[in-house]
Amino acid sequence: MGRAASPRPGENQAPTMADVAERAGVSAMTVSRALKEGSRVSKATREKIMAAVNELGYVLDQSAGSLSSRKTGFVAAIVPSINNSNFADTARGITDELESTGLQLLLGYTDYTVEKEERLIEAMLRRRPEGIILTGGAHTDRARRLLESAGIPVVETWELPAKPIDQVVGFSNEEAMGLLVKTLARKGYRKFGYIGGTTSRDTRGSQRREGFVRAIEELGLPPGRLVSFGVPPISIEQGGQAVVSMLERWPDTEAVLCVSDLSAFGALMECKRRGMRVPQDIAIAGFGDYEVAAFCHPGITTVNVDCYGIGREAARRLIQLIRGGEKQRGQEIVLTSYRIVEREST
Amino acid sequence: MGRAASPRPGENQAPTMADVAERAGVSAMTVSRALKEGSRVSKATREKIMAAVNELGYVLDQSAGSLSSRKTGFVAAIVPSINNSNFADTARGITDELESTGLQLLLGYTDYTVEKEERLIEAMLRRRPEGIILTGGAHTDRARRLLESAGIPVVETWELPAKPIDQVVGFSNEEAMGLLVKTLARKGYRKFGYIGGTTSRDTRGSQRREGFVRAIEELGLPPGRLVSFGVPPISIEQGGQAVVSMLERWPDTEAVLCVSDLSAFGALMECKRRGMRVPQDIAIAGFGDYEVAAFCHPGITTVNVDCYGIGREAARRLIQLIRGGEKQRGQEIVLTSYRIVEREST
DNA sequence: GTTAGATATGTTATCGATATCACATCGATC
DNA sequence: GATCGATGTGATATCGATAACATATCTAAC
């Protein structure tokens, strides 16, 4: 419209491939090929085209291209929050793995709710991503349906969903927390407390709590003391408040395990503020092996999870499936590693 | 193609708007209107269409739509790293502000290099975002040219660039660090040290260092002791190593200011590990007011920056300019607030 | 010197939506 | 009851690229 009205097309509009083609004295198709790696265009032609591209300041329009080629070059990833270094690491793993492929990441945050996840999934599917990476296995029914009918590979991460949609790259949060309990029990601790958020929105948090309770039972220890505090994800500050309420109610607690290192760090700092000795008066452990846990004083015992590796592996599988086309293998589950890191806090 | 070969179109392919239209007994145009807010479609028609949409599991294809409407619904944002809670907060501010507008965020990381920024900018412009948010004012020449000829609003954040491209939402890192020096000088500290990264890749870091040096000069204090350690962004661990080298070289340093709270935290923990009293033996301050600075023990004096607000304000300006269309006002600079937060570490 | 096969380039027809204009219908107003 | 404006819907052209096929040119082999 604005273009048609103007006497000299392309005067004020952004240049198109046709403008470049005209300037270089070739067809649009040749320009398209010159701008795409791996297609054969003679050196002389390519140089003419590149010159025209630079003179006009042309930038390829991928939305037009992907409509035609039916490949958008997008991959979608949905994490609970990016303001959490564990998930930020996963996001970075995904980005790093995608970098060389030309695929671009669409990133979204759920704020730990499945409703927001559903909305995000729909918003992303409107962009026709070629694959999608999710965190966890809890989704609304509609979200599942949308994903199933999207016809693209799906990778669920960070958990082992009971009913996987497609691919899985994760670990058992329950087992990991159980291993932490057993490791500490071996050191002689018997009266355990657990600090986590108040709701089950954070499914990984719930799984860790279950793992805690189950391990205590299996070991035949006195029942674990559970403190729920704050809406997940719980902060450093809430970790501090939670440990206070734990100690008020059960002053003889010997070891407190926290749903994440952030709450553990909050608990640790609060104990120190109150003049308690860690681990002599109380032992504290976290989950996630955040940088802060390694370098605070005393260092916090925790469960190291390969956050970055989860992202990379999830993206790698997605790329394989996208590139592989028809010969997509069936559902597959990749277990990622975790390990207990013992530090001075226990 | 595959479609044309199949006898019943739309059998295995994802349904298109035409399929929905056929099923609902209306034209594609009416479907398009029904799926777009604020266009007038009769209630009865809309219901028929929505039913067809649900039965077919149809999801709008925005790449096709944006080609036609010449609006992609994308906004691009480029930050140095998302594994840094300050920038993650800014990213969240942007997302939150965009949420109600239907605009979607394309997020990228530069890893603190202008070369990667340039590549990212080009990759994002291929998606034809309607606006773009950058961190800082340092860009390659080509990046500047690309941005200028893109014809979209640009917001530079987190600094006050000497030569702004378009809009700015930020603050003077130099001034902020200067204010921190002055605040501590008023408390009686005279022998100051500064810990930062080794290169100028992190322009905000360099500006803070300059602010430090200049404030010391202005106050007529003994020359500041500068320790450069590690490639920016420097980590908690590197902060610890840096403070060691600071103390070896200048054992009488009274107050150490760090380029960020993470390095300050590392320095603090290292000092405590060595049995030093903070702030009696040495005072430590950081920059950024990360959560860890507030809740560690002792709390770290720092400069609070409105990271989240920077994101929100940048996005708000962008939205105004996008929506405003032609009546775009000229370049504007929005100063965001910062303030010294004094805690026990000084 | 002819021909097969590789290489380089052009032509045409889409991809799936929306802008735009045209048209039909309806109620209100005089 | 004729006219006008508001409202709802459809037909058509198009957004800017690329797939697929066609064609031209070149190289090497005999």
PDB file of N, CA, C and O (backbone and C1' of nucleotides) in Angstrom, chain D residues 8-25:
ATOM      1  P    DG D   8     -21.584  -6.522  14.682  1.00  0.00           P
ATOM      2  O5'  DG D   8     -21.607  -7.441  13.390  1.00  0.00           O
ATOM      3  C5'  DG D   8     -22.832  -8.044  12.996  1.00  0.00           C
ATOM      4  C4'  DG D   8     -22.639  -8.745  11.681  1.00  0.00           C
ATOM      5  C3'  DG D   8     -21.491  -9.761  11.661  1.00  0.00           C
ATOM      6  O3'  DG D   8     -22.022 -10.971  11.158  1.00  0.00           O
ATOM      7  C1'  DG D   8     -21.310  -8.282   9.823  1.00  0.00           C
ATOM      8  P    DT D   9     -21.164 -12.309  11.163  1.00  0.00           P
ATOM      9  O5'  DT D   9     -20.568 -12.327   9.702  1.00  0.00           O
ATOM     10  C5'  DT D   9     -21.463 -12.608   8.619  1.00  0.00           C
ATOM     11  C4'  DT D   9     -20.781 -12.390   7.309  1.00  0.00           C
ATOM     12  C3'  DT D   9     -19.542 -13.242   7.059  1.00  0.00           C
ATOM     13  O3'  DT D   9     -19.908 -14.281   6.161  1.00  0.00           O
ATOM     14  C1'  DT D   9     -19.330 -11.024   6.209  1.00  0.00           C
ATOM     15  P    DG D  10     -18.816 -15.309   5.601  1.00  0.00           P
ATOM     16  O5'  DG D  10     -18.435 -14.608   4.225  1.00  0.00           O
ATOM     17  C5'  DG D  10     -19.462 -14.297   3.287  1.00  0.00           C
ATOM     18  C4'  DG D  10     -18.864 -13.703   2.032  1.00  0.00           C
ATOM     19  C3'  DG D  10     -17.708 -14.497   1.425  1.00  0.00           C
ATOM     20  O3'  DG D  10     -17.885 -14.539   0.016  1.00  0.00           O
ATOM     21  C1'  DG D  10     -17.010 -12.278   1.824  1.00  0.00           C
ATOM     22  P    DA D  11     -17.004 -15.523  -0.875  1.00  0.00           P
ATOM     23  O5'  DA D  11     -16.148 -14.487  -1.737  1.00  0.00           O
ATOM     24  C5'  DA D  11     -16.790 -13.411  -2.411  1.00  0.00           C
ATOM     25  C4'  DA D  11     -15.789 -12.620  -3.237  1.00  0.00           C
ATOM     26  C3'  DA D  11     -14.690 -13.454  -3.902  1.00  0.00           C
ATOM     27  O3'  DA D  11     -14.433 -12.896  -5.183  1.00  0.00           O
ATOM     28  C1'  DA D  11     -13.706 -11.925  -2.362  1.00  0.00           C
ATOM     29  P    DT D  12     -13.334 -13.538  -6.148  1.00  0.00           P
ATOM     30  O5'  DT D  12     -12.070 -12.629  -5.837  1.00  0.00           O
ATOM     31  C5'  DT D  12     -12.228 -11.203  -5.868  1.00  0.00           C
ATOM     32  C4'  DT D  12     -10.908 -10.539  -5.554  1.00  0.00           C
ATOM     33  C3'  DT D  12      -9.678 -11.252  -6.132  1.00  0.00           C
ATOM     34  O3'  DT D  12      -8.917 -10.282  -6.812  1.00  0.00           O
ATOM     35  C1'  DT D  12      -9.364 -10.807  -3.842  1.00  0.00           C
ATOM     36  P    DA D  13      -7.607 -10.679  -7.646  1.00  0.00           P
ATOM     37  O5'  DA D  13      -6.499  -9.837  -6.861  1.00  0.00           O
ATOM     38  C5'  DA D  13      -6.819  -8.527  -6.422  1.00  0.00           C
ATOM     39  C4'  DA D  13      -5.753  -8.048  -5.451  1.00  0.00           C
ATOM     40  C3'  DA D  13      -4.320  -8.376  -5.887  1.00  0.00           C
ATOM     41  O3'  DA D  13      -3.508  -7.249  -5.596  1.00  0.00           O
ATOM     42  C1'  DA D  13      -4.749  -9.345  -3.777  1.00  0.00           C
ATOM     43  P    DT D  14      -2.013  -7.248  -6.133  1.00  0.00           P
ATOM     44  O5'  DT D  14      -1.255  -7.637  -4.799  1.00  0.00           O
ATOM     45  C5'  DT D  14      -1.449  -6.794  -3.672  1.00  0.00           C
ATOM     46  C4'  DT D  14      -0.881  -7.432  -2.446  1.00  0.00           C
ATOM     47  C3'  DT D  14       0.577  -7.892  -2.569  1.00  0.00           C
ATOM     48  O3'  DT D  14       1.346  -7.057  -1.746  1.00  0.00           O
ATOM     49  C1'  DT D  14      -0.769  -9.447  -1.369  1.00  0.00           C
ATOM     50  P    DC D  15       2.924  -6.920  -2.008  1.00  0.00           P
ATOM     51  O5'  DC D  15       3.516  -7.230  -0.576  1.00  0.00           O
ATOM     52  C5'  DC D  15       2.978  -6.631   0.608  1.00  0.00           C
ATOM     53  C4'  DC D  15       3.313  -7.511   1.790  1.00  0.00           C
ATOM     54  C3'  DC D  15       4.703  -8.122   1.694  1.00  0.00           C
ATOM     55  O3'  DC D  15       5.601  -7.340   2.469  1.00  0.00           O
ATOM     56  C1'  DC D  15       3.027  -9.745   2.352  1.00  0.00           C
ATOM     57  P    DG D  16       6.962  -6.820   1.732  1.00  0.00           P
ATOM     58  O5'  DG D  16       7.905  -8.107   1.716  1.00  0.00           O
ATOM     59  C5'  DG D  16       8.332  -8.645   2.949  1.00  0.00           C
ATOM     60  C4'  DG D  16       8.931  -9.998   2.692  1.00  0.00           C
ATOM     61  C3'  DG D  16      10.074  -9.996   1.679  1.00  0.00           C
ATOM     62  O3'  DG D  16      11.177 -10.631   2.288  1.00  0.00           O
ATOM     63  C1'  DG D  16       8.509 -11.696   1.179  1.00  0.00           C
ATOM     64  P    DA D  17      12.579 -10.762   1.573  1.00  0.00           P
ATOM     65  O5'  DA D  17      12.651 -12.313   1.193  1.00  0.00           O
ATOM     66  C5'  DA D  17      13.051 -13.217   2.188  1.00  0.00           C
ATOM     67  C4'  DA D  17      12.273 -14.515   2.084  1.00  0.00           C
ATOM     68  C3'  DA D  17      12.933 -15.610   1.272  1.00  0.00           C
ATOM     69  O3'  DA D  17      13.677 -16.421   2.171  1.00  0.00           O
ATOM     70  C1'  DA D  17      10.568 -15.481   0.883  1.00  0.00           C
ATOM     71  P    DT D  18      14.680 -17.505   1.599  1.00  0.00           P
ATOM     72  O5'  DT D  18      13.720 -18.650   1.063  1.00  0.00           O
ATOM     73  C5'  DT D  18      13.051 -19.469   2.009  1.00  0.00           C
ATOM     74  C4'  DT D  18      12.296 -20.554   1.268  1.00  0.00           C
ATOM     75  C3'  DT D  18      13.185 -21.499   0.479  1.00  0.00           C
ATOM     76  O3'  DT D  18      12.632 -22.795   0.643  1.00  0.00           O
ATOM     77  C1'  DT D  18      11.597 -20.556  -0.957  1.00  0.00           C
ATOM     78  P    DA D  19      13.534 -24.072   0.355  1.00  0.00           P
ATOM     79  O5'  DA D  19      12.492 -25.019  -0.401  1.00  0.00           O
ATOM     80  C5'  DA D  19      11.152 -25.110   0.072  1.00  0.00           C
ATOM     81  C4'  DA D  19      10.311 -25.853  -0.950  1.00  0.00           C
ATOM     82  C3'  DA D  19      11.014 -27.001  -1.658  1.00  0.00           C
ATOM     83  O3'  DA D  19      10.046 -28.005  -1.911  1.00  0.00           O
ATOM     84  C1'  DA D  19      10.475 -25.326  -3.249  1.00  0.00           C
ATOM     85  P    DA D  20      10.487 -29.414  -2.468  1.00  0.00           P
ATOM     86  O5'  DA D  20      10.148 -29.259  -4.018  1.00  0.00           O
ATOM     87  C5'  DA D  20       8.885 -28.712  -4.403  1.00  0.00           C
ATOM     88  C4'  DA D  20       8.869 -28.556  -5.909  1.00  0.00           C
ATOM     89  C3'  DA D  20       9.693 -29.607  -6.656  1.00  0.00           C
ATOM     90  O3'  DA D  20       8.914 -30.106  -7.726  1.00  0.00           O
ATOM     91  C1'  DA D  20      10.347 -27.451  -7.316  1.00  0.00           C
ATOM     92  P    DC D  21       9.432 -31.383  -8.549  1.00  0.00           P
ATOM     93  O5'  DC D  21       9.610 -30.743 -10.005  1.00  0.00           O
ATOM     94  C5'  DC D  21       8.587 -29.870 -10.501  1.00  0.00           C
ATOM     95  C4'  DC D  21       9.211 -28.914 -11.484  1.00  0.00           C
ATOM     96  C3'  DC D  21      10.008 -29.604 -12.591  1.00  0.00           C
ATOM     97  O3'  DC D  21       9.415 -29.272 -13.843  1.00  0.00           O
ATOM     98  C1'  DC D  21      11.137 -27.713 -11.735  1.00  0.00           C
ATOM     99  P    DA D  22      10.049 -29.837 -15.204  1.00  0.00           P
ATOM    100  O5'  DA D  22      10.733 -28.525 -15.788  1.00  0.00           O
ATOM    101  C5'  DA D  22       9.988 -27.311 -15.854  1.00  0.00           C
ATOM    102  C4'  DA D  22      10.857 -26.237 -16.471  1.00  0.00           C
ATOM    103  C3'  DA D  22      11.635 -26.694 -17.703  1.00  0.00           C
ATOM    104  O3'  DA D  22      11.576 -25.649 -18.676  1.00  0.00           O
ATOM    105  C1'  DA D  22      13.134 -25.898 -16.074  1.00  0.00           C
ATOM    106  P    DT D  23      12.112 -25.907 -20.158  1.00  0.00           P
ATOM    107  O5'  DT D  23      13.501 -25.147 -20.153  1.00  0.00           O
ATOM    108  C5'  DT D  23      13.534 -23.771 -19.742  1.00  0.00           C
ATOM    109  C4'  DT D  23      14.958 -23.385 -19.494  1.00  0.00           C
ATOM    110  C3'  DT D  23      15.932 -23.717 -20.627  1.00  0.00           C
ATOM    111  O3'  DT D  23      16.550 -22.516 -21.029  1.00  0.00           O
ATOM    112  C1'  DT D  23      16.848 -24.256 -18.533  1.00  0.00           C
ATOM    113  P    DA D  24      17.187 -22.383 -22.481  1.00  0.00           P
ATOM    114  O5'  DA D  24      18.640 -21.867 -22.092  1.00  0.00           O
ATOM    115  C5'  DA D  24      18.776 -20.784 -21.174  1.00  0.00           C
ATOM    116  C4'  DA D  24      20.118 -20.896 -20.497  1.00  0.00           C
ATOM    117  C3'  DA D  24      21.293 -21.102 -21.454  1.00  0.00           C
ATOM    118  O3'  DA D  24      22.274 -20.141 -21.125  1.00  0.00           O
ATOM    119  C1'  DA D  24      21.369 -22.668 -19.703  1.00  0.00           C
ATOM    120  P    DT D  25      23.366 -19.725 -22.182  1.00  0.00           P
ATOM    121  O5'  DT D  25      24.707 -20.247 -21.484  1.00  0.00           O
ATOM    122  C5'  DT D  25      24.930 -19.933 -20.111  1.00  0.00           C
ATOM    123  C4'  DT D  25      25.882 -20.939 -19.531  1.00  0.00           C
ATOM    124  C3'  DT D  25      27.104 -21.262 -20.408  1.00  0.00           C
ATOM    125  O3'  DT D  25      28.246 -20.681 -19.803  1.00  0.00           O
ATOM    126  C1'  DT D  25      26.215 -23.182 -19.322  1.00  0.00           C
TER     127       DT D  25
END
